[in-house]
Tab-separated table of C-alpha atoms in Angstrom:
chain	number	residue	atom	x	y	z
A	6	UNK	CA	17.416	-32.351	-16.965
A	7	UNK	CA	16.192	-33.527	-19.853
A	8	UNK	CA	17.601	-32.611	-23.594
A	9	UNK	CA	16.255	-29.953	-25.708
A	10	UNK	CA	16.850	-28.586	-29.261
A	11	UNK	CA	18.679	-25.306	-29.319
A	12	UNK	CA	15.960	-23.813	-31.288
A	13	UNK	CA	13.168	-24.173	-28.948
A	14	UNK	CA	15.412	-22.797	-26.727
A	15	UNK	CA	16.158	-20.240	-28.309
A	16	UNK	CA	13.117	-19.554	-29.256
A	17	UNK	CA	11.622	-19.557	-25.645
A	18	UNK	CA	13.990	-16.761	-25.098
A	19	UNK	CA	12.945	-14.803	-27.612
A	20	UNK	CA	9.148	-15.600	-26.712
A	21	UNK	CA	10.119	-14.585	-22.950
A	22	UNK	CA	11.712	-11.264	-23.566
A	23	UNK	CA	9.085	-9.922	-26.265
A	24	UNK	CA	6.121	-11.063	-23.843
A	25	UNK	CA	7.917	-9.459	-20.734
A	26	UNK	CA	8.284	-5.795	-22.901
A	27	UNK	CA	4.634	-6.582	-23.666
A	28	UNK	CA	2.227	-7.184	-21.136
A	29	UNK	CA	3.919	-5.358	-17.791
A	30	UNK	CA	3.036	-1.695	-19.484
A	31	UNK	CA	-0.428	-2.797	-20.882
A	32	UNK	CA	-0.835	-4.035	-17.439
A	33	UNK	CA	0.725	-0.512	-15.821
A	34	UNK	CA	-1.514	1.166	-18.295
A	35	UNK	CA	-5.089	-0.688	-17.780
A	36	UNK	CA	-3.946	-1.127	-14.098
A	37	UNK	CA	-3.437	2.811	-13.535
A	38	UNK	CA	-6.411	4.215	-15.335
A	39	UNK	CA	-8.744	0.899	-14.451
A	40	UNK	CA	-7.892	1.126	-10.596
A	41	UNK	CA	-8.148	5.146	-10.764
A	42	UNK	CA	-11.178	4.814	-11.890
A	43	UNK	CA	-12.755	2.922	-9.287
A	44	UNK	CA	-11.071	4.427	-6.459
A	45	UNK	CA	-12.871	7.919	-8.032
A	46	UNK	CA	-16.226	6.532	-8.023
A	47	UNK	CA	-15.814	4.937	-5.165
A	48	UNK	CA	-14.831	7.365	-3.143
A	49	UNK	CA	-18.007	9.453	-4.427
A	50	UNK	CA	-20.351	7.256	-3.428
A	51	UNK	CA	-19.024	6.918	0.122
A	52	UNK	CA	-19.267	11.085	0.613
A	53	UNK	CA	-22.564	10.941	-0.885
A	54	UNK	CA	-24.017	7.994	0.913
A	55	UNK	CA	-22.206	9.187	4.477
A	56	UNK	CA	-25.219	10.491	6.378
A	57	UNK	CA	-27.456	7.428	5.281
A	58	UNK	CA	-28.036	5.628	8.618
A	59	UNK	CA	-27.649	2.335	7.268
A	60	UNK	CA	-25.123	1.523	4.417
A	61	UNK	CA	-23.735	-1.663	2.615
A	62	UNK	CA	-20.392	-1.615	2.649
A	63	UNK	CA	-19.526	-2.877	-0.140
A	64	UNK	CA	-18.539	0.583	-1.944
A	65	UNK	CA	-15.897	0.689	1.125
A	66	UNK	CA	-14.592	-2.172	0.160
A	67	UNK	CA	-14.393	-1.799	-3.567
A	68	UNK	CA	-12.437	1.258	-2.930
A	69	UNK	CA	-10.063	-0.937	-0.487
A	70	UNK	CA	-9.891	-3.513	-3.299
A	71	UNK	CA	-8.860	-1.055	-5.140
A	72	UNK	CA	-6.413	0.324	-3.575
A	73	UNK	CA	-4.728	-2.390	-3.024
A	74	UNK	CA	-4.698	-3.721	-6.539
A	75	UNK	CA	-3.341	0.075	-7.552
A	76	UNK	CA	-0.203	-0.853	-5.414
A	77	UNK	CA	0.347	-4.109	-5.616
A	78	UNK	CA	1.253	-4.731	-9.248
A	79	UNK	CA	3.802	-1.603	-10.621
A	80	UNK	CA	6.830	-2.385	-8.169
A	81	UNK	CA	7.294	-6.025	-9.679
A	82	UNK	CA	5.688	-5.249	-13.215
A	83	UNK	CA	7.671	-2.285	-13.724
A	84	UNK	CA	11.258	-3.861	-13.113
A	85	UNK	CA	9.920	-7.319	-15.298
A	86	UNK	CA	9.278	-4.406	-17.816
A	87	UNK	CA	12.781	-2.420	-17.813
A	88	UNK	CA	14.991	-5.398	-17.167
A	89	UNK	CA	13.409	-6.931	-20.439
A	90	UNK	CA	13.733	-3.732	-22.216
A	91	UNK	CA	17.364	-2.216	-21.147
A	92	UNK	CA	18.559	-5.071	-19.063
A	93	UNK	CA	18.475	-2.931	-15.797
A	94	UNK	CA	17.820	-4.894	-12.788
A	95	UNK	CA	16.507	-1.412	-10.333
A	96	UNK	CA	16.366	-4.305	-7.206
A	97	UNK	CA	20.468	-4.194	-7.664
A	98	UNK	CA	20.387	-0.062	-7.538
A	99	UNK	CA	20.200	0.356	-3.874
A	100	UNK	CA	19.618	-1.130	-0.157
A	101	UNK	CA	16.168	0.242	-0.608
A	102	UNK	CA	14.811	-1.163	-3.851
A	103	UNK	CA	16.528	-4.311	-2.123
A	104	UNK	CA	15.079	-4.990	0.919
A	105	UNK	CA	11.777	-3.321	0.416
A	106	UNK	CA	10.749	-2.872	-2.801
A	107	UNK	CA	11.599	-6.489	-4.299
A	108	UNK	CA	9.706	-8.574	-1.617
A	109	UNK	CA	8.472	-7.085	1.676
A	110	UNK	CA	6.169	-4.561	0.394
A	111	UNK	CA	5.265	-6.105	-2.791
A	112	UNK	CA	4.270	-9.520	-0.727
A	113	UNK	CA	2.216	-7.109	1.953
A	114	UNK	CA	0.338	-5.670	-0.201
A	115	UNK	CA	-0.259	-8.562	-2.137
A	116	UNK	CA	-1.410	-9.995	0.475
A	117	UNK	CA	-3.498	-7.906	1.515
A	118	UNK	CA	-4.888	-7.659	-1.930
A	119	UNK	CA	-5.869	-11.134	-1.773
A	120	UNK	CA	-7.419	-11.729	1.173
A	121	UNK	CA	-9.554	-8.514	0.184
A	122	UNK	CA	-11.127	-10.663	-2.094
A	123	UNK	CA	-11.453	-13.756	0.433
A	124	UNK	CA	-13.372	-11.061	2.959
A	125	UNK	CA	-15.570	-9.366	-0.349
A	126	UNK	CA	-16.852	-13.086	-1.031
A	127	UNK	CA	-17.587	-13.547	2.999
A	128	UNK	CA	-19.558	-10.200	3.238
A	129	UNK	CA	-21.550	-11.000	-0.018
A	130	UNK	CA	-21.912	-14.493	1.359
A	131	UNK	CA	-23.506	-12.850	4.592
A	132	UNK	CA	-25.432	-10.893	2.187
A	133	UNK	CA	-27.094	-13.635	0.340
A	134	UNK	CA	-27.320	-16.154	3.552
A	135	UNK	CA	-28.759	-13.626	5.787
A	136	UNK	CA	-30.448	-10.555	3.852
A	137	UNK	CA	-32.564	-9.366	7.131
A	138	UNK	CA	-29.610	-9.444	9.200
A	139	UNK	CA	-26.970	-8.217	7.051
A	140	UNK	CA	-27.175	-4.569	8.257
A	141	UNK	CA	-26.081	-6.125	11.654
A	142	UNK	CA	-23.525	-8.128	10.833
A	143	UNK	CA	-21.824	-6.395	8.903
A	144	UNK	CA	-21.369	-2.413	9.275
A	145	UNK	CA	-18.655	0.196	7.738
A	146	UNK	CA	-16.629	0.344	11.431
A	147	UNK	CA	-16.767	-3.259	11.346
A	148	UNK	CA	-15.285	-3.635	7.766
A	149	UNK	CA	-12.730	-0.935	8.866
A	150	UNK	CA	-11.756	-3.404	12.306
A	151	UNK	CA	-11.357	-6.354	10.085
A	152	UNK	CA	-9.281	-4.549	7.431
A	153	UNK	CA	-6.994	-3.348	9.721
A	154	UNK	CA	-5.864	-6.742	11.282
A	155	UNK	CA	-5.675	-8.109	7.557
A	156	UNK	CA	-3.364	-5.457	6.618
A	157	UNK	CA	-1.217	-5.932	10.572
A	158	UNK	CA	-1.438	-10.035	9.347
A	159	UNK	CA	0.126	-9.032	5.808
A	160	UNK	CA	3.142	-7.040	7.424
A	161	UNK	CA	3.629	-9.346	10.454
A	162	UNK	CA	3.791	-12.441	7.587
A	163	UNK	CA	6.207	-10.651	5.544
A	164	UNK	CA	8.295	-8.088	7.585
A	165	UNK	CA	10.846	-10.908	7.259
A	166	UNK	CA	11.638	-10.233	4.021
A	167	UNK	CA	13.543	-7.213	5.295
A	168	UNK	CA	15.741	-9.102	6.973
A	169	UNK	CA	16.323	-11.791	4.210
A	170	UNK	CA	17.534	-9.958	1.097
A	171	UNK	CA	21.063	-7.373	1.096
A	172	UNK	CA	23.110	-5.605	-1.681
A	173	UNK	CA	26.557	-8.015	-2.055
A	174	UNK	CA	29.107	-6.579	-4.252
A	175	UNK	CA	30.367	-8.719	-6.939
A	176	UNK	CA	33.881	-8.573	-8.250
A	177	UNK	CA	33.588	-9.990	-11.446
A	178	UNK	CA	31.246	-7.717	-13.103
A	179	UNK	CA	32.019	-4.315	-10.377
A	180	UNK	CA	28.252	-4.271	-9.484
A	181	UNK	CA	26.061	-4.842	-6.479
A	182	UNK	CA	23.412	-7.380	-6.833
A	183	UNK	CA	20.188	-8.220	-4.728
A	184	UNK	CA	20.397	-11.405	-3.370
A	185	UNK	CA	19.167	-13.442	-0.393
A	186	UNK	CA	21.238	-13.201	3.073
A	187	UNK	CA	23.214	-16.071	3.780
A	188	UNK	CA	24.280	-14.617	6.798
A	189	UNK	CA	20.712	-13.954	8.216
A	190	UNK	CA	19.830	-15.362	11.037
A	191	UNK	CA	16.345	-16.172	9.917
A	192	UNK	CA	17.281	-16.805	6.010
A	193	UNK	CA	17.987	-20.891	6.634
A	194	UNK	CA	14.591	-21.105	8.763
A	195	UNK	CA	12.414	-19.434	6.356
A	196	UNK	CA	14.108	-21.524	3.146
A	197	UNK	CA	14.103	-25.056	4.855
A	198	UNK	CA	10.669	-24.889	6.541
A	199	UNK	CA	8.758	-22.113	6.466
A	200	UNK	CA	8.706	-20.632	3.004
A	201	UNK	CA	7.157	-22.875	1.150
A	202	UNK	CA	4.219	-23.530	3.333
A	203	UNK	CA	3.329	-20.312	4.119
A	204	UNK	CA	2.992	-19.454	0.534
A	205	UNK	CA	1.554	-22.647	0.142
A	206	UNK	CA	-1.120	-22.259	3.200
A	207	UNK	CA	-1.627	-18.067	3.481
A	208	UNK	CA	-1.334	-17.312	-0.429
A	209	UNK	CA	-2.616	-19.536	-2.859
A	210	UNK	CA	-4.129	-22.609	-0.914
A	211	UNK	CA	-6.308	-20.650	1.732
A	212	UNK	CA	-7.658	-18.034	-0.056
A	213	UNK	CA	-8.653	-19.849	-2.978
A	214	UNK	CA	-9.959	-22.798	-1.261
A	215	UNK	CA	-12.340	-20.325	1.286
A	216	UNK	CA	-13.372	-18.108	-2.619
A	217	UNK	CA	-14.004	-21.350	-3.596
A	218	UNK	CA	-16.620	-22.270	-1.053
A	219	UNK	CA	-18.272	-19.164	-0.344
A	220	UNK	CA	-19.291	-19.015	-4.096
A	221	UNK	CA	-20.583	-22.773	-3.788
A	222	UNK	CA	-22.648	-21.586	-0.909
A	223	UNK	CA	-23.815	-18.338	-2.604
A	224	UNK	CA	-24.903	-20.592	-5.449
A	225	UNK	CA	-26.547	-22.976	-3.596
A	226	UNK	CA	-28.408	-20.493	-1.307
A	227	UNK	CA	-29.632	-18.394	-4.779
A	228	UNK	CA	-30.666	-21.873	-6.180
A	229	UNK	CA	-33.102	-22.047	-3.241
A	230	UNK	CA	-34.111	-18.672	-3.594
A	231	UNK	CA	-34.651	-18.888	-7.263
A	232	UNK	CA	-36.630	-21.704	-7.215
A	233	UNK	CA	-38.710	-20.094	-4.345
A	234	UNK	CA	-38.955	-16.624	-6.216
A	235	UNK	CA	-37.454	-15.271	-3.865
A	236	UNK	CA	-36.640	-11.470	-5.774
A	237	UNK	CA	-34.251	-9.931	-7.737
A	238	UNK	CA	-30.326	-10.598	-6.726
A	239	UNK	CA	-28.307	-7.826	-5.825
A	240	UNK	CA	-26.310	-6.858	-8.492
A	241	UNK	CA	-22.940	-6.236	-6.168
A	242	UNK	CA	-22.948	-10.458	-5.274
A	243	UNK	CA	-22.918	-11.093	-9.353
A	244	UNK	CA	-20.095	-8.702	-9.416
A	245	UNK	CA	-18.245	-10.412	-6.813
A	246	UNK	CA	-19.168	-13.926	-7.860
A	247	UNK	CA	-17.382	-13.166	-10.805
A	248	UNK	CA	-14.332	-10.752	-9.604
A	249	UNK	CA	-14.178	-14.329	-7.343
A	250	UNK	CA	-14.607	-16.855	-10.534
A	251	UNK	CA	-11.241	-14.391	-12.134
A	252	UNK	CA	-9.055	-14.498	-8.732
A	253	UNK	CA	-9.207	-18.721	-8.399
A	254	UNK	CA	-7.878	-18.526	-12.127
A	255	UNK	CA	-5.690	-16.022	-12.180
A	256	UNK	CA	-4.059	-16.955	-8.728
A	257	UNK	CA	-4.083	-20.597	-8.872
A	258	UNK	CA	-2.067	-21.574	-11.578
A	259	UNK	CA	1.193	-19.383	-11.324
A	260	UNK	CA	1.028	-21.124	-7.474
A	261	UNK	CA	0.832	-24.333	-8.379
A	262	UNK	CA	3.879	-23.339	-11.298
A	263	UNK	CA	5.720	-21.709	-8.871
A	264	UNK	CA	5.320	-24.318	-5.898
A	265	UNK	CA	4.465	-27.720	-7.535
A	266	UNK	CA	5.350	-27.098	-11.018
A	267	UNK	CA	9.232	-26.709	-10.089
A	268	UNK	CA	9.728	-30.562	-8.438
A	269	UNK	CA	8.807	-32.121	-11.587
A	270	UNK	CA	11.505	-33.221	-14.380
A	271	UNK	CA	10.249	-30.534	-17.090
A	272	UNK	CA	11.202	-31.660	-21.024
A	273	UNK	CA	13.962	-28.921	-22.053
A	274	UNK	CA	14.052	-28.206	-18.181
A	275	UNK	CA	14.266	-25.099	-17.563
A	276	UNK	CA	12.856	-23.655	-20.639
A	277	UNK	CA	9.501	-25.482	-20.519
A	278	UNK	CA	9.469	-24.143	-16.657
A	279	UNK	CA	10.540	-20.433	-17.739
A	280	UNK	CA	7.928	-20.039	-20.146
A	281	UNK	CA	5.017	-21.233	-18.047
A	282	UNK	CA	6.377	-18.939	-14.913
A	283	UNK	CA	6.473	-15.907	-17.497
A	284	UNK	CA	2.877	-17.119	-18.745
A	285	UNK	CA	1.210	-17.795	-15.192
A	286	UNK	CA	2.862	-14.617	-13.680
A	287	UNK	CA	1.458	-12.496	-16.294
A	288	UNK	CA	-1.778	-14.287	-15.684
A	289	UNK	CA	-1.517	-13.662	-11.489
A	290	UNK	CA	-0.727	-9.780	-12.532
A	291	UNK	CA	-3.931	-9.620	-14.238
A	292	UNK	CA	-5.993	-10.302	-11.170
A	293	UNK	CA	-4.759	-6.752	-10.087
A	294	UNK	CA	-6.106	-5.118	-13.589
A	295	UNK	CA	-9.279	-6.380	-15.005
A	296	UNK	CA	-12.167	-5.332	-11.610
A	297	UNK	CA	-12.550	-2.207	-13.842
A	298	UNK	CA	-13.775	-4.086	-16.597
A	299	UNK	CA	-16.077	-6.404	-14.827
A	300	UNK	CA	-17.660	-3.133	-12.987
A	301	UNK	CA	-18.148	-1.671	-16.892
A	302	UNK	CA	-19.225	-4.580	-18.042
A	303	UNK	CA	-21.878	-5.781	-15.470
A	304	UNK	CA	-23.231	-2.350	-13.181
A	305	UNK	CA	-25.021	0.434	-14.831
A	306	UNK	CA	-24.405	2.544	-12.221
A	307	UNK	CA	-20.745	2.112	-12.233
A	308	UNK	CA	-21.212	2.995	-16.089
A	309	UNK	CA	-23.406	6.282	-14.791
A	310	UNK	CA	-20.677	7.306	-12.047
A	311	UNK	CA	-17.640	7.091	-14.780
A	312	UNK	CA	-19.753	8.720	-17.459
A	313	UNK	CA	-20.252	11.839	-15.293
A	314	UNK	CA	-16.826	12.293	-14.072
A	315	UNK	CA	-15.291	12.143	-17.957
A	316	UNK	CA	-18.123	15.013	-18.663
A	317	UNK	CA	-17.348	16.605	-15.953
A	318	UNK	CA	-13.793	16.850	-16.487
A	319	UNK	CA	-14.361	17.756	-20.334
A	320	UNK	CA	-16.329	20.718	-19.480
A	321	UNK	CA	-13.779	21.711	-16.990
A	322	UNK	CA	-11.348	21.145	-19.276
A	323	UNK	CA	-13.033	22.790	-22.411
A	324	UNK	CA	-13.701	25.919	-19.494
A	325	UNK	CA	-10.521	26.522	-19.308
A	326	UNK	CA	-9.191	26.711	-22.632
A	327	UNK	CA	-12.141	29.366	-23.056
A	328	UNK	CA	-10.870	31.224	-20.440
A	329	UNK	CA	-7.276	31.137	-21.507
A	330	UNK	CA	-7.969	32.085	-25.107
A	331	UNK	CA	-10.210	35.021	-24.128
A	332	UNK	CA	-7.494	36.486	-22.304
């Protein structure tokens, strides 16, 4: 390891914990009300649209998207956020927090999460490759088939989790603490050999590279089209060009931190290395938070849809403090 001055040390540190009691509630907070949102107006437009006889599914998918993104982010954010503020580890409370909470489920629905996005860019791809034959291809029972064995993939991948992590008991400080399982039978597999790659492969390398290359081919195809006046784009492949353009950098560099950036001889070692994990991670958490903004920002509709349900609720809300001062 190379040397360091004690004040840049230090003053990582100090950078570390006041960015960690920072960004994991604005994140809880934007994430929350952001993925809310969408999940509301979502889930409108699927009742409303449910006796058309042909419908995209990309509202289906949003919602999914979603949905995922509402779960995948508090478990980890919220214990960066209290173990910065009070020092409380909640993964060291109980067998449950353990072996679920820290990795399993986070990882499965991350996972899912992610290659939501990878399977958004293919439909829009299909979309803008094959207009006239979309409606074929792709189809809400369809969508429903293919997120079903992504989410089966995502548990098979990381049900071993489970079995790697356990509560030990340590003497010196009279607590329990969550660490891997020595004693596992599958915990020396998984750390020599298969760890790394399938992170490597399943989480960061695949997915990006296939986001990557769909949006290439979108491009190219919308080039042609363009330059052949071909009509008006739909605005849902703009939306997920760009929710695309925000997961390759948001997910790519806390990966290549996490599972390149660790081999190399860091100046100040591990303090260079902390700071760009806390930095990159925040980044990665993002990708779970900021759809809601590009749907604001870039669909009218979406605009329309969340516009009615805040008036909606005021009146509702202004109807019943009429009622209850009356009586």
């Amino acid at each position: 390891m190379n040397s360091c001055f004690p004040e840049f040390e230090n003053g990582v540190k100090i950078f570390n914990k006041l960015y960690t009691s920072i960004y994991p509630i604005t994140f809880l907070i934007l994430g929350f009300f952001g993925n809310v949102l969408i999940i509301i107006v979502m889930s409108k437009r699927i009742f409303k649209n449910r006796h058309l006889p042909t419908k995209d599914p990309i509202n289906l998918l949003y919602l999914v998207l979603a949905i995922g993104d509402f779960l995948a982010f508090p478990g980890q954010t919220i214990q960066i956020w209290i173990q910065s503020v009070w020092g409380i580890n909640i993964y060291d409370l109980s067998v449950f927090s353990c072996r679920v909470l820290k990795k399993s489920l986070s990882y499965i629905i991350g996972d899912f999460s992610l290659w939501m996005v990878v399977f958004i860019s293919f439909d829009r791809f299909l979309r803008v490759w094959w207009p006239t034959k979309f409606r074929d291809l792709i189809n809400s029972k369809k969508v429903l088939i293919v997120l079903t064995i992504l989410f089966v993939l995502a548990l098979l991948k990381n049900v071993q989790f489970y079995y790697q992590t356990n509560l030990f008991f340590d003497p010196l400080t009279n607590t329990t603490k969550c660490l891997d399982d020595p004693n596992s039978p599958i915990y020396e597999f998984y750390r020599n050999h298969y760890d790394y790659m399938m992170s490597l492969i399943f989480v960061s390398g695949t997915p990006s590279i296939l986001v990557l290359i769909l949006n290439i081919l979108m491009l190219i195809k919308l080039k042609i089209r363009r330059s052949l006046s071909a009509g008006k784009l739909n605005n849902s492949v703009r939306v997920v060009m760009v929710i695309s353009v925000a997961f390759l950098l948001t997910l790519t560099p806390f990966f290549i931190i996490i599972n390149v950036g660790s081999e190399f001889n860091w100046y100040c070692g591990k303090s260079v290395y902390s700071l760009l994990v806390t930095i990159t991670l925040a980044n990665f958490y993002m990708n779970h938070v900021i759809n809601f903004i590009f749907y604001l920002v870039m669909s009218k509709n979406f605009r329309k849809d969340s516009l009615e349900i805040f008036k909606f609720n005021f009146r509702k809300l202004r109807g019943n403090n009429s009622v209850s001062t009356t009586d």
